[in-house]
GROMACS .gro file of C-alpha atoms in nm:
model
  275
    1MET     CA    1   9.553  10.393   5.563
    2TYR     CA    2   9.458  10.069   5.744
    3PHE     CA    3   9.102  10.075   5.608
    4LYS     CA    4   9.230  10.154   5.258
    5MET     CA    5   9.456   9.848   5.261
    6LEU     CA    6   9.173   9.639   5.405
    7LYS     CA    7   8.946   9.741   5.116
    8LEU     CA    8   9.218   9.661   4.864
    9LYS     CA    9   9.280   9.318   5.021
   10LEU     CA   10   8.907   9.249   5.014
   11LEU     CA   11   8.895   9.348   4.645
   12ASN     CA   12   9.195   9.121   4.588
   13THR     CA   13   8.979   8.830   4.709
   14ILE     CA   14   8.644   8.926   4.555
   15ALA     CA   15   8.773   9.000   4.202
   16PRO     CA   16   8.910   8.646   4.129
   17ALA     CA   17   8.591   8.494   4.275
   18TYR     CA   18   8.385   8.720   4.045
   19PHE     CA   19   8.595   8.615   3.745
   20PHE     CA   20   8.555   8.241   3.810
   21THR     CA   21   8.181   8.280   3.877
   22ALA     CA   22   8.133   8.470   3.550
   23THR     CA   23   8.337   8.200   3.371
   24VAL     CA   24   8.124   7.913   3.505
   25VAL     CA   25   7.799   8.099   3.428
   26THR     CA   26   7.916   8.180   3.074
   27PHE     CA   27   8.013   7.817   3.012
   28ALA     CA   28   7.677   7.691   3.137
   29LEU     CA   29   7.476   7.941   2.931
   30HIS     CA   30   7.660   7.846   2.612
   31PHE     CA   31   7.623   7.469   2.639
   32TYR     CA   32   7.282   7.449   2.805
   33PHE     CA   33   7.100   7.735   2.631
   34PHE     CA   34   7.274   7.920   2.346
   35ILE     CA   35   7.428   7.648   2.129
   36PRO     CA   36   7.148   7.385   2.164
   37THR     CA   37   6.871   7.642   2.102
   38ILE     CA   38   7.031   7.834   1.815
   39PHE     CA   39   7.201   7.556   1.616
   40ASP     CA   40   7.046   7.219   1.715
   41ARG     CA   41   6.724   7.063   1.597
   42PRO     CA   42   6.519   6.868   1.852
   43GLY     CA   43   6.595   6.496   1.834
   44ALA     CA   44   6.871   6.539   1.575
   45ARG     CA   45   7.242   6.481   1.610
   46PRO     CA   46   7.465   6.784   1.674
   47SER     CA   47   7.514   6.965   1.347
   48ALA     CA   48   7.839   7.093   1.200
   49SER     CA   49   7.741   7.445   1.308
   50THR     CA   50   7.696   7.325   1.666
   51LEU     CA   51   8.040   7.164   1.675
   52LEU     CA   52   8.202   7.465   1.509
   53HIS     CA   53   8.060   7.717   1.754
   54ALA     CA   54   8.136   7.490   2.049
   55ALA     CA   55   8.497   7.458   1.928
   56ILE     CA   56   8.533   7.837   1.881
   57PHE     CA   57   8.394   7.907   2.227
   58LEU     CA   58   8.615   7.644   2.395
   59PHE     CA   59   8.922   7.775   2.213
   60LEU     CA   60   8.857   8.129   2.335
   61MET     CA   61   8.769   8.030   2.691
   62LEU     CA   62   9.052   7.779   2.740
   63ASN     CA   63   9.306   8.032   2.616
   64ALA     CA   64   9.164   8.296   2.850
   65LEU     CA   65   9.183   8.057   3.145
   66GLY     CA   66   9.524   7.924   3.042
   67ASN     CA   67   9.680   8.269   3.022
   68TYR     CA   68   9.506   8.362   3.348
   69VAL     CA   69   9.677   8.068   3.520
   70MET     CA   70  10.013   8.154   3.359
   71THR     CA   71   9.984   8.514   3.482
   72ILE     CA   72   9.950   8.383   3.837
   73ARG     CA   73  10.198   8.097   3.805
   74TYR     CA   74  10.483   8.313   3.677
   75PRO     CA   75  10.473   8.626   3.893
   76ALA     CA   76  10.691   8.929   3.831
   77GLU     CA   77  10.876   8.947   4.162
   78SER     CA   78  11.252   8.967   4.185
   79ALA     CA   79  11.388   8.638   4.317
   80ASN     CA   80  11.724   8.793   4.409
   81GLU     CA   81  11.592   9.086   4.612
   82SER     CA   82  11.739   9.081   4.962
   83VAL     CA   83  11.626   9.421   5.093
   84VAL     CA   84  11.255   9.480   5.127
   85PRO     CA   85  11.174   9.850   5.177
   86VAL     CA   86  10.943   9.970   5.449
   87CYS     CA   87  10.682  10.217   5.326
   88SER     CA   88  10.583  10.500   5.552
   89PRO     CA   89  10.217  10.499   5.664
   90ASP     CA   90  10.152  10.820   5.472
   91CYS     CA   91  10.301  10.695   5.146
   92PRO     CA   92  10.120  10.905   4.882
   93ASP     CA   93  10.141  10.648   4.604
   94ARG     CA   94   9.784  10.580   4.490
   95VAL     CA   95   9.877  10.249   4.328
   96ASP     CA   96  10.016  10.124   4.661
   97ALA     CA   97  10.365  10.053   4.537
   98HIS     CA   98  10.676  10.214   4.678
   99TYR     CA   99  10.909  10.320   4.397
  100LEU     CA  100  11.267  10.196   4.415
  101LEU     CA  101  11.543  10.224   4.155
  102ASN     CA  102  11.613  10.045   3.828
  103ASP     CA  103  11.248   9.974   3.743
  104ARG     CA  104  11.181   9.796   4.073
  105HIS     CA  105  10.879   9.856   4.293
  106PHE     CA  106  10.766   9.721   4.626
  107CYS     CA  107  10.398   9.628   4.620
  108LYS     CA  108  10.233   9.661   4.959
  109LEU     CA  109   9.962   9.412   4.864
  110CYS     CA  110  10.194   9.141   4.730
  111LYS     CA  111  10.465   9.236   4.986
  112LYS     CA  112  10.726   9.166   4.721
  113VAL     CA  113  10.969   9.362   4.508
  114ILE     CA  114  10.843   9.360   4.149
  115LEU     CA  115  11.064   9.394   3.843
  116LYS     CA  116  10.934   9.647   3.590
  117ARG     CA  117  10.603   9.666   3.775
  118ASP     CA  118  10.319   9.788   3.557
  119HIS     CA  119  10.022   9.760   3.794
  120HIS     CA  120   9.854   9.535   4.047
  121CYS     CA  121   9.581   9.324   3.885
  122PHE     CA  122   9.303   9.246   4.131
  123PHE     CA  123   9.148   8.983   3.904
  124THR     CA  124   9.465   8.772   3.922
  125GLY     CA  125   9.557   8.882   4.274
  126ASN     CA  126   9.917   8.969   4.187
  127CYS     CA  127  10.131   9.228   4.013
  128ILE     CA  128  10.189   9.250   3.640
  129GLY     CA  129  10.552   9.299   3.545
  130ASN     CA  130  10.820   9.185   3.306
  131LYS     CA  131  10.771   8.811   3.359
  132ASN     CA  132  10.396   8.783   3.319
  133MET     CA  133  10.310   9.079   3.095
  134ARG     CA  134  10.270   8.861   2.787
  135TYR     CA  135  10.030   8.627   2.964
  136PHE     CA  136   9.831   8.923   3.094
  137ILE     CA  137   9.798   9.073   2.747
  138MET     CA  138   9.688   8.741   2.598
  139PHE     CA  139   9.447   8.694   2.888
  140CYS     CA  140   9.291   9.032   2.804
  141ILE     CA  141   9.268   8.945   2.434
  142TYR     CA  142   9.097   8.610   2.485
  143THR     CA  143   8.873   8.730   2.767
  144SER     CA  144   8.757   9.014   2.544
  145GLY     CA  145   8.701   8.769   2.258
  146THR     CA  146   8.507   8.528   2.481
  147CYS     CA  147   8.283   8.804   2.616
  148LEU     CA  148   8.207   8.962   2.279
  149TYR     CA  149   8.142   8.619   2.125
  150SER     CA  150   7.907   8.541   2.414
  151LEU     CA  151   7.737   8.876   2.358
  152VAL     CA  152   7.665   8.788   1.993
  153LEU     CA  153   7.527   8.443   2.079
  154GLY     CA  154   7.328   8.589   2.370
  155VAL     CA  155   7.160   8.837   2.137
  156ALA     CA  156   7.088   8.554   1.890
  157TYR     CA  157   6.937   8.342   2.171
  158LEU     CA  158   6.706   8.622   2.285
  159THR     CA  159   6.600   8.673   1.923
  160VAL     CA  160   6.520   8.303   1.870
  161GLU     CA  161   6.376   8.217   2.212
  162TYR     CA  162   6.194   8.538   2.305
  163SER     CA  163   6.142   8.698   1.960
  164ILE     CA  164   6.323   9.018   2.060
  165SER     CA  165   6.424   9.217   1.752
  166PHE     CA  166   6.757   9.401   1.760
  167GLU     CA  167   6.720   9.568   1.421
  168ASN     CA  168   6.680   9.905   1.593
  169PRO     CA  169   7.011  10.007   1.761
  170LEU     CA  170   6.813  10.162   2.048
  171THR     CA  171   6.679   9.819   2.141
  172PHE     CA  172   7.000   9.716   2.311
  173LEU     CA  173   7.040  10.052   2.488
  174THR     CA  174   6.692  10.031   2.638
  175LEU     CA  175   6.688   9.655   2.695
  176LEU     CA  176   6.821   9.656   3.052
  177PRO     CA  177   6.609   9.937   3.200
  178LEU     CA  178   6.294   9.798   3.034
  179SER     CA  179   6.377   9.445   3.153
  180ILE     CA  180   6.418   9.568   3.511
  181GLY     CA  181   6.075   9.731   3.501
  182TYR     CA  182   5.905   9.434   3.337
  183PHE     CA  183   6.076   9.191   3.578
  184PHE     CA  184   5.933   9.365   3.885
  185LEU     CA  185   5.593   9.380   3.714
  186GLY     CA  186   5.609   9.004   3.653
  187ALA     CA  187   5.606   9.033   3.275
  188VAL     CA  188   5.961   8.900   3.229
  189SER     CA  189   6.091   8.568   3.364
  190GLY     CA  190   6.393   8.549   3.592
  191LEU     CA  191   6.594   8.364   3.326
  192GLN     CA  192   6.525   8.626   3.061
  193PHE     CA  193   6.617   8.907   3.299
  194PHE     CA  194   6.937   8.726   3.399
  195LEU     CA  195   7.034   8.678   3.033
  196VAL     CA  196   6.981   9.048   2.962
  197LEU     CA  197   7.197   9.134   3.263
  198MET     CA  198   7.472   8.900   3.138
  199LEU     CA  199   7.471   9.074   2.799
  200TYR     CA  200   7.575   9.397   2.969
  201VAL     CA  201   7.829   9.215   3.187
  202TRP     CA  202   7.991   9.063   2.877
  203LEU     CA  203   7.989   9.397   2.699
  204GLY     CA  204   8.150   9.574   2.994
  205ILE     CA  205   8.419   9.311   3.054
  206GLY     CA  206   8.488   9.271   2.682
  207LEU     CA  207   8.540   9.642   2.619
  208THR     CA  208   8.744   9.686   2.939
  209CYS     CA  209   8.978   9.399   2.851
  210ALA     CA  210   9.014   9.526   2.494
  211GLY     CA  211   9.108   9.869   2.628
  212PHE     CA  212   9.360   9.719   2.871
  213CYS     CA  213   9.513   9.515   2.589
  214CYS     CA  214   9.559   9.817   2.360
  215GLN     CA  215   9.707  10.022   2.644
  216GLN     CA  216   9.953   9.751   2.749
  217VAL     CA  217  10.071   9.676   2.395
  218LEU     CA  218  10.133  10.048   2.337
  219LEU     CA  219  10.327  10.081   2.664
  220VAL     CA  220  10.532   9.768   2.591
  221ALA     CA  221  10.619   9.895   2.242
  222ARG     CA  222  10.738  10.221   2.400
  223GLY     CA  223  10.941  10.035   2.663
  224GLN     CA  224  10.739  10.192   2.947
  225THR     CA  225  10.518  10.078   3.232
  226TRP     CA  226  10.197  10.223   3.372
  227CYS     CA  227  10.378  10.298   3.698
  228GLN     CA  228  10.622  10.522   3.510
  229VAL     CA  229  10.339  10.697   3.327
  230TRP     CA  230  10.143  10.747   3.650
  231LYS     CA  231  10.442  10.896   3.828
  232GLY     CA  232  10.541  11.110   3.530
  233HIS     CA  233  10.866  10.922   3.465
  234LEU     CA  234  10.831  10.920   3.088
  235VAL     CA  235  11.168  10.785   2.984
  236GLU     CA  236  11.267  10.756   2.620
  237ALA     CA  237  11.266  10.405   2.479
  238ARG     CA  238  11.618  10.262   2.481
  239SER     CA  239  11.532  10.003   2.216
  240SER     CA  240  11.315   9.988   1.907
  241TRP     CA  241  10.949   9.893   1.937
  242ARG     CA  242  11.026   9.557   1.777
  243ALA     CA  243  11.290   9.481   2.040
  244ASN     CA  244  11.058   9.592   2.321
  245LEU     CA  245  10.779   9.367   2.197
  246SER     CA  246  11.021   9.078   2.149
  247ASP     CA  247  11.146   9.124   2.505
  248VAL     CA  248  10.794   9.068   2.640
  249PHE     CA  249  10.645   8.820   2.391
  250GLY     CA  250  10.964   8.615   2.347
  251SER     CA  251  11.075   8.398   2.058
  252ARG     CA  252  10.764   8.180   2.078
  253TRP     CA  253  10.531   8.474   2.021
  254VAL     CA  254  10.348   8.310   1.727
  255LEU     CA  255  10.279   7.994   1.926
  256GLY     CA  256  10.182   8.208   2.226
  257LEU     CA  257   9.904   8.367   2.021
  258PHE     CA  258   9.722   8.033   2.009
  259VAL     CA  259   9.849   7.833   2.307
  260PRO     CA  260   9.934   7.962   2.657
  261VAL     CA  261  10.294   7.838   2.669
  262GLN     CA  262  10.594   7.964   2.861
  263THR     CA  263  10.851   8.162   2.665
  264VAL     CA  264  11.191   8.013   2.589
  265GLU     CA  265  11.356   8.305   2.769
  266ALA     CA  266  11.153   8.238   3.084
  267GLN     CA  267  11.241   7.869   3.074
  268LEU     CA  268  11.612   7.948   3.050
  269ALA     CA  269  11.580   8.192   3.339
  270ASP     CA  270  11.409   7.924   3.551
  271GLU     CA  271  11.679   7.671   3.468
  272LYS     CA  272  11.949   7.921   3.567
  273LYS     CA  273  11.772   7.994   3.894
  274HIS     CA  274  11.761   7.625   3.988
  275GLU     CA  275  12.123   7.553   3.895
   0.00000   0.00000   0.00000
């Protein structure tokens, strides 16, 4: 049990570092390689296409980072919880959360009681629950959008810079294994091999985040959490799907689609807490 928790704590540290590293690398590739090579002409001023693609990329990335910060800044723990349960060493829960009553869980990694706990997100280093579910969903949406947009521009860059044709669908499937072989033979540069590797990283992260987003929206609409599904506690939704979505996305849901802002309901709750 001790080694299991140690591995989880290590993952809790490595995952955010991986996310920020991938973010910095993606930003650098876009503005130092992709956009100047694909859209700019040597010696000419930045074109309208350059500015448009730069604006689209910044919009996607800033929203992903903004919602990432909001997910961490507004955690899902219960501020009024006075009794913290003690989990037995042989607690069988594979998600490392001890189930309490009334949709409350004690997370052994966060060491806090979480309201309506869905799961522990290692990329943010905290639990996802009722207070930060909306930010987590928007983080998944914009991270997926950023990765898939980067994938498209990465393919375009390889086509322009290295004359790699992607007309055959099998080209992308065989690109990584062939690049590995050619790299060790010295036929492919380190930069080209790194770009190919990043294409697969973006594809993997983009599809994973898109899957997470669809799963979370479906669970929210049903009024359920992943913890309940995992434990087999499939309760019937007490409210309509519209009410369940409104409870998570709040009254500023339209604005929240474009800007990572705090919900009105969360602001009122914070004001009450500080009164």
